[in-house]
Coordinates of C-alpha atoms and ligand atoms in Angstrom, one line a residue:
M1 CA -62.0 -15.5 -23.3
A2 CA -61.7 -12.2 -21.4
T3 CA -58.1 -10.6 -22.3
Q4 CA -56.0 -9.9 -19.3
R5 CA -53.8 -6.9 -18.6
I6 CA -49.9 -7.2 -19.1
A7 CA -49.0 -5.8 -15.7
E8 CA -51.2 -8.4 -13.9
L9 CA -49.8 -11.1 -16.0
L10 CA -46.2 -10.0 -15.3
R11 CA -46.9 -9.9 -11.6
S12 CA -48.8 -13.2 -11.2
G13 CA -49.3 -15.2 -14.2
Q14 CA -48.1 -18.8 -14.1
P15 CA -46.6 -21.2 -16.5
D16 CA -49.0 -23.2 -18.3
E17 CA -51.9 -20.6 -18.0
T18 CA -53.7 -19.9 -21.3
V19 CA -54.3 -16.2 -21.8
T20 CA -55.2 -13.4 -24.3
V21 CA -53.8 -10.1 -24.3
Q22 CA -54.4 -7.0 -26.5
G23 CA -51.8 -4.1 -27.1
W24 CA -49.4 -2.4 -29.3
V25 CA -46.1 -3.8 -30.6
R26 CA -43.2 -1.8 -29.1
T27 CA -40.4 -4.1 -30.9
K28 CA -40.0 -7.1 -33.0
R29 CA -36.9 -9.4 -33.4
E30 CA -37.1 -12.1 -36.2
L31 CA -34.8 -14.9 -36.0
K32 CA -34.8 -17.7 -38.6
D33 CA -37.3 -20.1 -36.8
F34 CA -39.2 -17.7 -34.7
A35 CA -40.0 -14.2 -33.9
F36 CA -40.1 -12.1 -30.3
V37 CA -42.5 -9.4 -30.3
E38 CA -42.6 -7.0 -27.2
V39 CA -46.3 -6.0 -26.5
N40 CA -47.3 -3.2 -24.4
D41 CA -51.0 -2.5 -23.3
G42 CA -50.1 0.6 -21.0
S43 CA -50.7 -1.3 -17.8
S44 CA -47.1 -1.0 -17.0
M45 CA -43.7 0.0 -18.2
A46 CA -42.5 -3.5 -18.8
N47 CA -43.6 -5.4 -22.2
L48 CA -44.7 -8.7 -22.5
Q49 CA -42.3 -10.8 -24.7
V50 CA -44.5 -12.9 -27.1
V51 CA -42.9 -15.8 -28.9
L52 CA -44.2 -16.5 -32.3
S53 CA -43.2 -19.8 -34.1
P54 CA -44.1 -20.7 -37.7
D55 CA -47.0 -23.1 -36.5
I56 CA -49.1 -20.4 -36.0
P57 CA -51.7 -19.8 -38.9
D58 CA -50.4 -17.4 -41.4
Y59 CA -47.0 -16.9 -39.7
A60 CA -45.1 -15.4 -42.4
N61 CA -47.6 -12.8 -43.4
L62 CA -48.3 -11.8 -39.8
V63 CA -44.6 -11.5 -38.7
K64 CA -44.4 -8.9 -41.6
Q65 CA -47.0 -6.7 -40.0
L66 CA -45.8 -6.7 -36.6
N67 CA -43.9 -3.3 -36.8
T68 CA -43.6 -0.9 -33.8
G69 CA -47.1 0.6 -33.5
T70 CA -49.2 -2.2 -34.8
S71 CA -52.1 -3.3 -32.8
L72 CA -53.0 -6.8 -32.1
E73 CA -54.7 -9.6 -30.0
V74 CA -52.7 -12.7 -29.3
S75 CA -53.7 -15.8 -27.3
G76 CA -51.3 -18.5 -26.0
T77 CA -49.8 -20.0 -23.2
L78 CA -47.4 -18.7 -20.7
V79 CA -44.3 -20.3 -20.2
A80 CA -41.3 -19.7 -17.8
S81 CA -38.8 -17.4 -19.8
P82 CA -35.5 -19.0 -20.2
A83 CA -34.0 -15.6 -21.1
K84 CA -32.9 -12.8 -18.5
G85 CA -35.1 -9.7 -18.1
Q86 CA -38.5 -11.5 -17.8
R87 CA -40.0 -14.1 -15.4
I88 CA -42.6 -15.4 -17.9
E89 CA -43.3 -14.9 -21.6
L90 CA -46.1 -15.8 -23.9
K91 CA -46.0 -18.6 -26.5
A92 CA -48.6 -17.6 -29.0
S93 CA -51.0 -19.9 -30.8
T94 CA -53.2 -17.4 -32.4
L95 CA -52.7 -13.8 -33.4
K96 CA -54.8 -11.3 -35.0
V97 CA -53.8 -7.8 -36.3
Y98 CA -56.2 -5.0 -35.6
G99 CA -54.2 -2.2 -37.3
E100 CA -50.9 -2.0 -38.9
A101 CA -48.5 1.0 -38.3
N102 CA -46.3 1.6 -41.4
P103 CA -42.5 1.9 -40.3
E104 CA -42.0 4.4 -43.1
T105 CA -44.3 6.6 -41.6
Y106 CA -44.9 5.9 -38.0
P107 CA -43.2 8.6 -36.3
L108 CA -42.3 6.6 -32.9
Q109 CA -39.4 4.4 -33.7
K110 CA -37.3 2.5 -31.3
K111 CA -34.6 5.0 -30.7
R112 CA -34.9 7.7 -27.9
H113 CA -36.8 10.8 -28.9
S114 CA -36.6 14.1 -27.5
F115 CA -39.4 15.7 -25.3
E116 CA -39.6 18.5 -27.9
F117 CA -40.2 16.1 -30.7
L118 CA -42.7 14.3 -28.7
R119 CA -44.7 17.3 -27.9
E120 CA -45.1 17.7 -31.7
I121 CA -46.8 14.2 -31.9
G122 CA -49.0 14.8 -28.6
H123 CA -51.3 12.3 -29.9
L124 CA -48.9 9.6 -29.9
R125 CA -46.5 10.3 -27.3
A126 CA -48.5 8.4 -24.4
R127 CA -47.1 5.4 -26.1
T128 CA -43.7 6.0 -25.3
N129 CA -42.0 4.7 -22.0
T130 CA -41.6 7.8 -20.4
L131 CA -44.8 9.7 -21.1
G132 CA -46.5 6.4 -20.0
A133 CA -44.8 6.3 -16.6
V134 CA -45.6 10.0 -16.4
F135 CA -49.4 9.3 -17.0
R136 CA -49.5 6.3 -14.6
V137 CA -47.7 8.3 -11.8
R138 CA -50.4 11.0 -12.6
N139 CA -53.2 8.7 -12.2
A140 CA -51.6 7.4 -8.6
C141 CA -51.2 10.9 -7.5
A142 CA -54.9 11.7 -8.2
T143 CA -55.9 8.3 -6.5
A144 CA -53.9 9.3 -3.3
I145 CA -55.3 12.6 -3.2
H146 CA -59.0 11.4 -3.1
E147 CA -57.8 8.6 -0.5
F148 CA -56.2 11.3 1.6
F149 CA -59.2 13.5 2.0
Q150 CA -62.0 10.7 1.8
E151 CA -60.2 8.8 4.9
R152 CA -60.5 12.2 6.6
G153 CA -64.1 12.8 5.9
F154 CA -63.7 15.6 3.5
L155 CA -66.3 16.0 1.1
W156 CA -65.5 16.3 -2.4
V157 CA -67.3 19.2 -4.1
H158 CA -67.3 20.3 -7.8
T159 CA -66.7 24.0 -8.1
P160 CA -67.7 25.6 -11.6
I161 CA -65.6 26.0 -14.5
I162 CA -67.2 29.0 -15.9
T163 CA -67.4 31.9 -13.1
S164 CA -68.2 35.6 -13.1
S165 CA -65.6 36.3 -10.2
D166 CA -62.0 36.7 -10.2
C167 CA -60.7 34.6 -7.1
E168 CA -57.0 35.7 -7.3
G169 CA -58.1 39.3 -8.2
A170 CA -55.1 39.4 -10.5
G171 CA -57.2 39.9 -13.8
E172 CA -55.6 36.8 -15.5
M173 CA -58.7 35.3 -16.8
F174 CA -59.8 33.9 -20.2
A175 CA -63.0 35.6 -21.2
V176 CA -66.1 33.2 -22.1
T177 CA -68.5 34.5 -24.5
S178 CA -71.1 33.8 -26.9
L179 CA -71.2 37.1 -28.6
D180 CA -70.4 37.4 -32.2
L181 CA -66.7 39.1 -32.0
K182 CA -67.1 40.3 -35.6
N183 CA -69.9 42.2 -34.4
V184 CA -70.0 43.0 -30.8
P185 CA -72.9 44.9 -29.5
V186 CA -72.0 48.0 -27.8
T187 CA -73.9 50.4 -25.1
E188 CA -74.3 54.1 -25.6
S189 CA -71.0 54.6 -23.9
K190 CA -69.2 52.2 -26.2
D191 CA -68.5 49.5 -24.0
I192 CA -69.4 46.1 -24.6
D193 CA -73.0 45.3 -24.0
Y194 CA -72.6 42.2 -21.8
S195 CA -76.5 42.2 -21.1
K196 CA -76.6 40.7 -24.6
D197 CA -74.1 38.0 -23.7
F198 CA -74.9 34.5 -22.9
F199 CA -74.9 34.9 -19.1
G200 CA -76.1 38.7 -19.1
K201 CA -72.5 39.6 -17.9
P202 CA -69.1 39.0 -18.1
A203 CA -67.9 35.7 -17.6
Y204 CA -64.6 33.9 -17.4
L205 CA -63.0 30.5 -16.8
T206 CA -62.0 30.1 -13.3
V207 CA -58.5 30.7 -11.9
S208 CA -59.4 28.9 -8.9
G209 CA -62.4 27.1 -7.2
Q210 CA -61.5 28.5 -3.8
L211 CA -64.3 31.0 -3.2
E212 CA -66.9 28.2 -4.0
A213 CA -65.1 25.8 -1.8
E214 CA -65.2 28.4 1.1
V215 CA -69.2 28.3 0.4
M216 CA -69.1 24.7 0.7
A217 CA -66.9 24.3 3.7
M218 CA -69.4 26.8 5.4
A219 CA -71.8 24.1 5.4
F220 CA -69.8 20.8 5.4
S221 CA -66.6 22.1 7.4
N222 CA -64.0 20.1 5.4
V223 CA -64.2 20.3 1.6
Y224 CA -62.0 19.8 -1.2
T225 CA -62.4 20.5 -4.9
F226 CA -60.1 19.2 -7.7
G227 CA -60.4 20.3 -11.1
P228 CA -59.0 22.3 -13.9
T229 CA -58.2 26.0 -13.5
F230 CA -57.2 28.6 -16.0
R231 CA -54.7 31.2 -16.3
A232 CA -54.3 33.8 -19.1
E233 CA -50.8 34.8 -18.0
N234 CA -48.1 35.2 -20.8
S235 CA -45.5 32.9 -19.0
N236 CA -43.6 30.7 -21.3
T237 CA -41.8 28.9 -18.7
S238 CA -41.2 25.1 -17.7
R239 CA -43.7 25.4 -14.7
H240 CA -46.5 27.4 -16.3
L241 CA -49.6 26.0 -17.9
A242 CA -52.7 28.2 -19.2
E243 CA -54.7 25.1 -18.2
F244 CA -53.7 23.2 -15.0
W245 CA -55.3 21.2 -12.5
M246 CA -55.4 22.3 -8.9
V247 CA -56.6 20.6 -5.6
E248 CA -58.0 23.0 -3.1
P249 CA -59.0 21.7 0.3
E250 CA -61.0 24.3 2.5
M251 CA -61.6 23.7 6.4
A252 CA -63.8 25.5 8.5
F253 CA -62.6 26.0 12.1
C254 CA -59.1 25.8 11.1
D255 CA -56.2 28.4 11.4
L256 CA -52.9 28.8 9.4
Q257 CA -51.1 26.2 11.7
G258 CA -54.0 23.6 10.9
D259 CA -53.5 24.5 7.3
M260 CA -49.8 23.7 7.0
D261 CA -50.0 20.6 9.1
L262 CA -52.8 19.4 6.6
A263 CA -50.5 20.3 3.7
E264 CA -47.6 18.7 5.0
A265 CA -49.4 15.5 5.8
F266 CA -51.1 15.6 2.5
L267 CA -47.6 15.7 0.3
K268 CA -46.4 12.9 2.6
H269 CA -49.4 10.7 1.9
I270 CA -49.1 11.2 -1.9
F271 CA -45.5 10.4 -2.1
K272 CA -46.0 7.4 0.0
Y273 CA -48.8 5.8 -2.1
V274 CA -46.9 6.6 -5.3
L275 CA -43.7 5.0 -4.2
E276 CA -45.8 1.8 -3.3
K277 CA -48.2 1.9 -6.3
C278 CA -45.7 2.8 -9.0
S279 CA -42.4 1.5 -7.9
E280 CA -41.3 0.4 -11.4
D281 CA -42.3 3.8 -12.8
M282 CA -40.4 5.7 -10.3
E283 CA -37.2 3.5 -10.6
F284 CA -37.4 4.3 -14.2
F285 CA -37.6 8.2 -13.4
N286 CA -34.6 7.8 -10.9
Q287 CA -32.5 6.0 -13.4
R288 CA -33.3 7.8 -16.7
I289 CA -34.7 11.2 -15.7
D290 CA -33.4 12.6 -12.4
N291 CA -31.5 10.6 -10.1
T292 CA -32.4 12.4 -7.3
V293 CA -36.3 11.3 -7.4
L294 CA -36.3 8.5 -5.1
A295 CA -33.9 10.4 -2.4
T296 CA -36.4 13.4 -2.7
A297 CA -39.4 11.1 -2.0
D298 CA -37.7 9.5 1.1
N299 CA -36.8 13.2 2.2
I300 CA -40.5 14.3 1.8
I301 CA -41.8 11.4 3.7
N302 CA -39.1 11.3 6.6
N303 CA -38.4 14.9 7.1
Q304 CA -40.5 17.7 8.8
F305 CA -40.8 20.8 6.5
E306 CA -39.1 23.8 7.4
R307 CA -41.3 26.6 8.4
L308 CA -40.3 30.0 8.3
P309 CA -41.9 33.6 8.2
Y310 CA -41.5 35.7 4.9
T311 CA -39.4 38.2 6.9
E312 CA -37.0 35.6 8.1
A313 CA -36.8 34.3 4.4
I314 CA -36.0 37.9 3.2
K315 CA -33.0 38.1 5.7
L316 CA -31.6 34.8 4.6
L317 CA -32.0 35.7 0.9
E318 CA -30.2 39.1 1.6
K319 CA -27.4 37.3 3.2
A320 CA -27.1 34.4 0.7
D321 CA -23.6 34.0 -1.2
K322 CA -25.5 33.9 -4.3
Q323 CA -26.1 36.5 -7.2
F324 CA -29.9 36.7 -7.9
E325 CA -31.2 38.1 -11.0
Y326 CA -34.5 39.6 -9.2
P327 CA -33.9 42.1 -6.3
V328 CA -34.5 41.0 -2.6
S329 CA -36.1 43.3 -0.1
W330 CA -38.7 43.3 2.3
G331 CA -42.3 43.8 0.4
L332 CA -41.2 42.4 -2.9
D333 CA -42.6 38.9 -3.9
L334 CA -40.2 36.0 -4.0
Q335 CA -39.0 35.0 -7.5
S336 CA -38.6 31.3 -8.5
E337 CA -34.9 31.7 -8.1
H338 CA -35.4 32.8 -4.6
E339 CA -37.7 30.1 -3.9
R340 CA -35.4 27.5 -5.3
Y341 CA -32.5 28.8 -3.2
L342 CA -34.2 28.4 0.1
A343 CA -35.7 24.8 -0.7
E344 CA -32.9 23.5 -2.7
D345 CA -29.8 25.1 -1.5
L346 CA -30.3 26.1 2.0
F347 CA -32.8 23.9 3.6
K348 CA -32.5 20.9 1.1
K349 CA -36.0 20.0 1.7
P350 CA -39.6 21.7 1.1
V351 CA -39.8 25.1 3.1
I352 CA -43.2 26.8 4.3
V353 CA -42.9 30.4 3.9
T354 CA -45.6 32.2 6.0
D355 CA -47.0 35.8 6.6
Y356 CA -46.1 37.5 3.4
P357 CA -46.7 41.2 3.1
V358 CA -50.0 42.3 2.6
G359 CA -49.2 44.1 -0.6
I360 CA -48.4 41.0 -2.6
K361 CA -51.1 38.6 -1.7
A362 CA -54.7 38.0 -2.6
F363 CA -57.6 40.0 -0.9
Y364 CA -59.0 37.0 0.9
M365 CA -56.0 36.4 2.9
R366 CA -56.3 37.0 6.6
L367 CA -54.6 40.4 7.8
N368 CA -52.1 39.6 10.8
D369 CA -52.4 41.8 14.0
D370 CA -49.4 43.6 12.7
D371 CA -51.4 45.1 10.1
K372 CA -48.4 44.4 7.5
T373 CA -48.6 40.7 6.9
V374 CA -51.2 38.4 6.1
A375 CA -51.7 34.7 7.1
A376 CA -50.5 33.1 3.9
M377 CA -48.4 30.3 3.4
D378 CA -46.5 28.9 0.3
I379 CA -44.9 25.5 0.3
L380 CA -41.6 25.9 -2.0
A381 CA -40.1 22.3 -3.3
P382 CA -36.7 22.1 -4.3
K383 CA -36.2 22.3 -8.2
I384 CA -39.8 23.4 -8.6
G385 CA -40.2 26.3 -6.2
E386 CA -43.8 27.1 -5.2
I387 CA -46.0 24.0 -5.3
I388 CA -48.6 24.9 -2.9
G389 CA -50.2 28.2 -2.1
G390 CA -52.7 28.7 0.8
S391 CA -53.8 30.9 3.6
Q392 CA -56.1 31.6 6.4
R393 CA -58.9 33.5 5.1
E394 CA -60.2 36.7 6.2
E395 CA -63.3 35.8 8.2
R396 CA -64.0 39.5 9.5
L397 CA -66.6 41.3 7.2
E398 CA -65.1 44.9 7.6
V399 CA -61.7 43.8 7.0
L400 CA -62.5 41.9 4.0
E401 CA -64.5 44.8 2.5
R402 CA -61.7 47.1 3.1
R403 CA -59.3 44.7 1.5
L404 CA -61.4 44.3 -1.5
K405 CA -61.6 48.0 -2.0
A406 CA -58.1 48.5 -1.3
Q407 CA -57.1 46.2 -4.3
G408 CA -59.7 47.9 -6.7
L409 CA -61.8 45.3 -6.9
D410 CA -65.7 45.6 -7.2
V411 CA -67.3 44.8 -3.7
E412 CA -70.6 44.2 -5.3
N413 CA -69.5 41.4 -7.3
Y414 CA -68.5 39.6 -4.4
W415 CA -71.9 40.1 -2.4
W416 CA -72.3 36.2 -1.7
Y417 CA -68.7 35.7 -0.7
L418 CA -69.2 38.7 1.9
D419 CA -72.7 37.2 3.1
L420 CA -70.4 34.2 4.3
R421 CA -69.0 36.6 6.6
R422 CA -72.5 38.0 7.7
F423 CA -74.1 34.8 8.4
G424 CA -72.2 32.3 10.8
T425 CA -68.7 33.2 9.9
V426 CA -65.9 30.9 11.2
P427 CA -61.9 31.1 11.1
H428 CA -61.1 29.0 8.2
A429 CA -58.3 28.1 5.8
G430 CA -57.2 26.2 2.8
F431 CA -54.7 25.9 0.1
G432 CA -54.2 25.0 -3.4
L433 CA -51.9 22.4 -4.9
G434 CA -50.7 22.9 -8.5
F435 CA -51.4 19.2 -9.5
E436 CA -48.9 19.3 -12.5
R437 CA -46.3 20.8 -10.4
L438 CA -46.7 17.9 -8.0
V439 CA -46.1 15.6 -11.0
Q440 CA -43.1 17.2 -12.1
F441 CA -41.9 17.2 -8.4
M442 CA -42.6 13.5 -8.1
T443 CA -41.1 12.4 -11.5
G444 CA -38.3 14.9 -11.9
M445 CA -39.5 15.8 -15.3
Q446 CA -38.2 18.9 -16.4
N447 CA -41.1 20.6 -18.4
I448 CA -44.6 21.0 -17.2
R449 CA -45.7 20.4 -20.6
D450 CA -44.8 16.9 -20.5
V451 CA -46.7 16.0 -17.2
I452 CA -50.2 16.8 -18.7
P453 CA -51.6 14.8 -21.7
F454 CA -52.7 17.8 -23.6
P455 CA -50.7 20.8 -22.3
R456 CA -52.1 24.4 -22.9
A457 CA -49.7 27.2 -23.3
P458 CA -49.2 30.3 -25.2
L459 CA -49.5 29.4 -29.0
T460 CA -49.9 25.9 -27.9
I461 CA -53.3 24.1 -28.3
E462 CA -52.8 21.5 -31.2
F463 CA -53.9 18.4 -29.5
Ligands
LIG501 O1 -51.0 30.4 -5.5 P1 -52.2 29.9 -6.2 O2 -52.4 31.1 -7.6 O3 -53.4 29.8 -5.4 C1 -54.6 30.0 -5.5 O4 -55.1 29.9 -6.7 C2 -55.5 29.8 -4.2 N1 -56.9 30.3 -4.7 C3 -55.5 28.4 -3.8 C4 -56.4 28.2 -2.5 O5 -56.1 28.8 -1.3 N2 -57.2 27.5 -2.5 O6 -52.2 28.6 -7.2 C5 -52.0 27.5 -6.2 C6 -51.0 26.7 -6.9 C7 -49.6 27.2 -6.9 O7 -48.8 27.0 -5.8 C8 -49.0 26.4 -7.9 O8 -48.5 25.2 -7.6 C9 -50.0 26.2 -8.9 O9 -51.3 26.5 -8.1 N3 -50.0 27.1 -10.1 C10 -49.8 26.7 -11.5 N4 -49.5 25.7 -11.8 C11 -49.4 25.6 -13.4 N5 -49.5 26.5 -14.1 C12 -49.7 27.9 -13.6 N6 -49.8 28.8 -14.4 C13 -49.8 28.1 -12.3 N7 -50.2 28.9 -11.4 C14 -50.3 28.3 -10.1
LIG502 MG1 -49.4 31.5 -5.1

């Protein structure tokens, strides 16, 4: 008989149905004449309560094995539950243990564990309530993202992980090489001889799929890429990872206004979808992790985001009745504390800051007519700060060449990117959503390392 998922049974299982489930024991309670076992298979936060009575074969021996973490398969009949807390439970007729988990050595026990401790057992933490809920919500966010773009006719394109160009021009890239690091070939001038390396030139893990997404947008009009990106920045914060996922739409024939409109509709769609599909998990976050999570979701869905030029944002920050650690003045980048002040304290909702000074933004952003600012937009979220970064792109060849040079980048390296401006150039725009920051924002989880199954951060790569 095919096995059933516990979420489905809890939702629509009926008394007298015979079913088989497979999963892991969360808790066991032994009474004199029977035992209760809570079984979880990851399909929902709620467990299925299984009732074992001594008439099942090998009862005493089996019950002994059913400690937290033990894997099993159980068949039986659903019955209406006489106790509070669940609608139905499973009266077992047969039970098979796949693998025991010794309570002396199994690190997960019924008590609450700290997230720091759970990070040390990254291979087991997905079996906890909180991480289980996080990864279900993460899955729902990803599904919502595809649904949003597919419904609007965007083509999902797959941009490369290994690249030879630095999209952000910030030099925060991990090198990819097959050279023997103990015996690196050098040129006459004692530089590394990359002609001997795998690709014949320096290669890196990508920091963003944007440049390649622009290539595809110049053929398909509206595209998006969704994949892992890598940053070798030594930021040990609760909002930075060395490997994180990014969603990057790119639209031809689109300006900054259209870019912001899409980004706002996009976030609203994801929140709506997750509230609907993961209501149990979202309730859990609201109760146990951050009691503003549901109000925040409601706020995102129902309120227009604030839109505000950088220059205005600076004025507001200068007037703020708050001591900031970092200086505020026109021309300086906003720090996380400034971003949070705007979104959290001042507007109490997401704020889209636009038109940043040219000096603090990437080379590809379109220069505004004032020659001082670029058509950039960052969406700042309460508690998280920057969650989306985007811009209208510079579509004018000469301006783009000038910007590349001004930033000290090698124009030769970007020849194909410049070709897009030589052949059928169009105004276009796009943005990048930090996927883990979204999941953090959605769930209220404090640390970004707890919303990705296998976090990579400085000195962190065990699992
Ligand atoms: O603002 P960023 O650097 O923008 C880009 O990479 C553009 N190429 C995107 C585009 O226009 N297509 O990064 C985009 C988002 C940020 O807003 C932030 O949410 C997230 O990526 N992000 C990080 N998330 C986790 N850890 C890090 N180290 C991150 N760096 C950026
Ligand atoms: Mg940014």
